[in-house]
CSV table of C-alpha atoms in Angstrom, one decimal:
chain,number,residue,atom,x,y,z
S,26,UNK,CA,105.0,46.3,108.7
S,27,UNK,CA,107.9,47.3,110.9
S,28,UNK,CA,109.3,50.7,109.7
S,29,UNK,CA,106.1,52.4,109.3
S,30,UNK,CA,104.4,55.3,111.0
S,31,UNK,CA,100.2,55.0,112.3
S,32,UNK,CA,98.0,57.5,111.0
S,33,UNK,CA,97.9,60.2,113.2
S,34,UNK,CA,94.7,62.6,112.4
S,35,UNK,CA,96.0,65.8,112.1
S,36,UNK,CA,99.5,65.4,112.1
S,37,UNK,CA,99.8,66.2,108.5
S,38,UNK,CA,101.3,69.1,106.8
S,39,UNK,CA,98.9,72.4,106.5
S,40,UNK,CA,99.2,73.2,102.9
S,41,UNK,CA,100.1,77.0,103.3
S,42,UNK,CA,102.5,79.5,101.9
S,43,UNK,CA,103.7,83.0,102.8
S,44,UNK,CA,102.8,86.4,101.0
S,45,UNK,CA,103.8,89.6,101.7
S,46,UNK,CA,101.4,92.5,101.1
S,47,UNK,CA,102.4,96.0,100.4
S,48,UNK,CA,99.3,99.0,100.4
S,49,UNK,CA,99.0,101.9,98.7
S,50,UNK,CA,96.0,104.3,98.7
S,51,UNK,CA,95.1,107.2,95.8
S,52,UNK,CA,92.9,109.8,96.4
S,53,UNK,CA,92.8,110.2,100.3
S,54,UNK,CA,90.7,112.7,101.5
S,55,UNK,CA,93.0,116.4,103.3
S,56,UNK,CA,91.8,116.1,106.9
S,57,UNK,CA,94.6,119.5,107.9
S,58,UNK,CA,93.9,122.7,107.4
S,59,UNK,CA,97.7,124.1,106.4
S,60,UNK,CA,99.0,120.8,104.7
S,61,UNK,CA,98.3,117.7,103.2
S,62,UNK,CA,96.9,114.4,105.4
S,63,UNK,CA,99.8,112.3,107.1
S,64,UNK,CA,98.8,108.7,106.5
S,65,UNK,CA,99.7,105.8,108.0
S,66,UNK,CA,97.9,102.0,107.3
S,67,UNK,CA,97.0,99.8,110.0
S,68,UNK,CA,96.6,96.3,109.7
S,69,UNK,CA,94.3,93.4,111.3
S,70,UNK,CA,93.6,90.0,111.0
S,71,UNK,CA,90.5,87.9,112.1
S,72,UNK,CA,91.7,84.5,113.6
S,73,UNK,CA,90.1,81.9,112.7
S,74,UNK,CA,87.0,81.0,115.0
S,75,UNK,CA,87.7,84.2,116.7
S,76,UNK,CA,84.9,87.4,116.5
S,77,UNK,CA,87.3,90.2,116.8
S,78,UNK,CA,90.3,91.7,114.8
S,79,UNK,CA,93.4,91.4,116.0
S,80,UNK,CA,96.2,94.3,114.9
S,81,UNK,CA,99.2,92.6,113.0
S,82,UNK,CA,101.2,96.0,112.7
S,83,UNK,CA,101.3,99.5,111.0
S,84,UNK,CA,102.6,101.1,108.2
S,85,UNK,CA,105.3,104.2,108.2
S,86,UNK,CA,104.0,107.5,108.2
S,87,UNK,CA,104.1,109.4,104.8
S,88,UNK,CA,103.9,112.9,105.5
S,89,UNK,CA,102.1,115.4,103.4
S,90,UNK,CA,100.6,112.9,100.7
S,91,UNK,CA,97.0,112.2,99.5
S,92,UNK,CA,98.5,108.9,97.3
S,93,UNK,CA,101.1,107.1,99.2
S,94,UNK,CA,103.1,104.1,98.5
S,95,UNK,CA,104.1,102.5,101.9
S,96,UNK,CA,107.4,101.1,102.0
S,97,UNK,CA,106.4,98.8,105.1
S,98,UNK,CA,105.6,95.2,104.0
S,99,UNK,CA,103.4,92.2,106.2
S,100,UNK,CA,104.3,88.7,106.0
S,101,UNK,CA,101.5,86.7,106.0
S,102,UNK,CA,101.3,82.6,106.2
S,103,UNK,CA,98.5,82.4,103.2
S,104,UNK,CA,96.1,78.7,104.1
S,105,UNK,CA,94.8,77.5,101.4
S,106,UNK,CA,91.8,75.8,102.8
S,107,UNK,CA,91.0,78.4,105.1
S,108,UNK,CA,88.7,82.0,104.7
S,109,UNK,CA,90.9,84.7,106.9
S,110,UNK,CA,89.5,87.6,107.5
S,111,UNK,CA,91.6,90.9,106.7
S,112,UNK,CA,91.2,94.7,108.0
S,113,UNK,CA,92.9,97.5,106.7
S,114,UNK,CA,92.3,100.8,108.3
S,115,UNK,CA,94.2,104.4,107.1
S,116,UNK,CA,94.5,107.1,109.7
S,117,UNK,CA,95.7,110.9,109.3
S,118,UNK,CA,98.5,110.7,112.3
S,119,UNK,CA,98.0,114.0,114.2
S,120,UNK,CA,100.1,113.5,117.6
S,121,UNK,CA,102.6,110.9,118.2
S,122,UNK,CA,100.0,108.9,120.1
S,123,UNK,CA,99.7,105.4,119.7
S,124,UNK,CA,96.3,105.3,119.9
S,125,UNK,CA,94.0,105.4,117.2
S,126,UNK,CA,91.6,107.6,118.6
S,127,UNK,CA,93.7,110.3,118.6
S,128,UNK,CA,94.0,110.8,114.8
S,129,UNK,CA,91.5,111.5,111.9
S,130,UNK,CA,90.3,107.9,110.5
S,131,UNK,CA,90.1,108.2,106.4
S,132,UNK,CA,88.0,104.8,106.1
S,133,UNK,CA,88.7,101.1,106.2
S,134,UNK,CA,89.0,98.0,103.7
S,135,UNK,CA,87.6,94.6,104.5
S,136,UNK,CA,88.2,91.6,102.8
S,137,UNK,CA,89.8,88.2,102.9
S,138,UNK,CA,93.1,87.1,101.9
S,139,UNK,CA,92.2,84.6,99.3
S,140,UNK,CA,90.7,87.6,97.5
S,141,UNK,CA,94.0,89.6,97.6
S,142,UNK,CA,96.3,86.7,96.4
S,143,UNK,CA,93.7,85.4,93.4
S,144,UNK,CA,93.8,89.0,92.2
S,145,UNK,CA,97.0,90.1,92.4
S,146,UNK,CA,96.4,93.8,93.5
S,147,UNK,CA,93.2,93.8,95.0
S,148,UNK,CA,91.5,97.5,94.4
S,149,UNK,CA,88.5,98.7,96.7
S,150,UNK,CA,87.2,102.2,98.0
S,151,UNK,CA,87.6,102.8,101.3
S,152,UNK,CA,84.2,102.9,103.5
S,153,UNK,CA,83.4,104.5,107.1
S,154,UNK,CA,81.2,106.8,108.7
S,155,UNK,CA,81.5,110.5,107.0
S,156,UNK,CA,84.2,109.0,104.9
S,157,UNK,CA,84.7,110.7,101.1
S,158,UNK,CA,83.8,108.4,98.6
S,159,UNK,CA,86.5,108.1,95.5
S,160,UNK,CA,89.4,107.1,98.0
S,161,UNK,CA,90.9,104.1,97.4
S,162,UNK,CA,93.3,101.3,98.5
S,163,UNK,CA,94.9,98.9,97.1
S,164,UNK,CA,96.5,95.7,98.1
S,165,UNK,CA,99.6,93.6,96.1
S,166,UNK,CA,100.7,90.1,97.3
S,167,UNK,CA,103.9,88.6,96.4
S,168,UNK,CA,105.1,84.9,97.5
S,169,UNK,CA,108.2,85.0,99.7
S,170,UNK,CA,110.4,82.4,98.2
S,171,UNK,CA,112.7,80.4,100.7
S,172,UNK,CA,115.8,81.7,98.9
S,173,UNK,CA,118.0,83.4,102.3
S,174,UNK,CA,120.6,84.7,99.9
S,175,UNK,CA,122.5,87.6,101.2
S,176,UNK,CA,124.4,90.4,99.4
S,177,UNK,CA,126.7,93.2,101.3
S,178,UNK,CA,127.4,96.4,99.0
S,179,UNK,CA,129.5,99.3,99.9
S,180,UNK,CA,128.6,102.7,98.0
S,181,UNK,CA,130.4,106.0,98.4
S,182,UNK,CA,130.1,109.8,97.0
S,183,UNK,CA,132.3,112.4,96.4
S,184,UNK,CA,131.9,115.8,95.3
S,185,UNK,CA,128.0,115.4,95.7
S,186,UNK,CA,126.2,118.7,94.9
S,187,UNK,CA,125.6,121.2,97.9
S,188,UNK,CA,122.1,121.4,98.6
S,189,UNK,CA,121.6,122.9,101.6
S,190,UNK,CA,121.7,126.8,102.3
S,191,UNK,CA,123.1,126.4,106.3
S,192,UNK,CA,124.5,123.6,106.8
S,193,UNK,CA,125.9,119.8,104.7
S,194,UNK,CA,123.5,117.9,102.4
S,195,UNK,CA,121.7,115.4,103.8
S,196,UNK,CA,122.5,112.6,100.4
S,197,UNK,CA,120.0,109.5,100.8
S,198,UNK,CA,119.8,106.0,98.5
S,199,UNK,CA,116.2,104.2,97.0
S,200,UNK,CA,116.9,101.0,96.4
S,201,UNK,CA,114.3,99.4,93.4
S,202,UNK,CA,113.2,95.8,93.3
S,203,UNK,CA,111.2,94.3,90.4
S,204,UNK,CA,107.3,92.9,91.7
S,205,UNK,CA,106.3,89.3,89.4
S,206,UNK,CA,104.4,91.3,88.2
S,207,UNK,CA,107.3,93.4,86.8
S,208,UNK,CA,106.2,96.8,88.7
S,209,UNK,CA,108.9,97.9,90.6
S,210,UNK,CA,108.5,98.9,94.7
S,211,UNK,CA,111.0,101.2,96.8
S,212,UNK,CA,112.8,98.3,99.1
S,213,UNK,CA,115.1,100.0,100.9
S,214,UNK,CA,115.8,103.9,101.8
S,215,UNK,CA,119.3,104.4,102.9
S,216,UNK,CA,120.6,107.6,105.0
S,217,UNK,CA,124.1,108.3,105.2
């Protein structure tokens, strides 16, 4: 059979597809004394066949806020036919440090990402040592589509309310987008 191609074990597609999960968290527990907790989410994966987490990336900071909505999004390739092992840990940021240590932890979220994707949103309290119980995080995954489409917009103001006592207004934009689910997220915060 001239033309063909041998069986090659392993040589065949993976059937995957990528998500991209957004957190959120309600009712954190107020780890400062003069303000509200500064949370930031931090990320991890389990490789597969591998013992220890492995940090994918962190949210932005939201400052002052007990129920944020992070704007910072992971991509994640989503295998079907295999159990991975997610982490999600949520700091108060009290320094600028990079390491973890040096901020209060406000608990942790285990689960897998099979759970997250079947559900939708996938709602759990968060756990730890000396942790608050009634906080909570939750996780949405969306399918990225392979659509690259691009769009370039131009906006402008004039004559914008002056807001500021010393000083010019500081105007910003929130860009919407609309979930599958029909929720809509903050995509994009623009500064002038």
């Amino acid at each position: 059979m001239a033309g063909q191609t041998a069986f090659q074990p392993g040589g065949g597609a993976v059937p995957a597809t990528l998500v991209e999960l957004s957190v959120s968290c309600r009712n954190l527990h107020d780890m400062d004394t003069f303000s509200k907790s500064d949370p930031m989410c931090v990320f991890f994966i389990k490789e597969f066949g591998q013992q220890n987490y492995r940090e994918i990336g962190r949210t932005e900071i939201i400052w002052n806020n007990l129920n944020p909505d992070f704007v910072k999004k992971f991509p994640v390739h989503y295998f079907f036919e295999e159990r991975q092992h997610l982490k999600f840990q949520v700091y108060d940021v009290d320094s600028k440090s990079h390491d973890l240590s040096k901020h209060d932890f406000l608990g942790e979220m285990e689960c897998t990402l099979g759970e997250i994707v079947s559900s939708g949103t996938f709602k759990k309290n968060l756990t730890g040592k000396d942790i608050r119980k009634g906080s909570i995080i939750a996780v949405n995954s969306e399918e990225l589509s392979s659509c690259k489409e691009e769009i370039t917009m131009q906006f402008s103001a004039k004559k914008l309310d002056k807001k500021d006592f010393f000083g010019k207004s500081d105007p910003f934009l929130v860009f919407y987008r609309c979930n599958e689910d029909g929720r809509s997220v903050t995509s994009v915060t623009g500064h002038s």
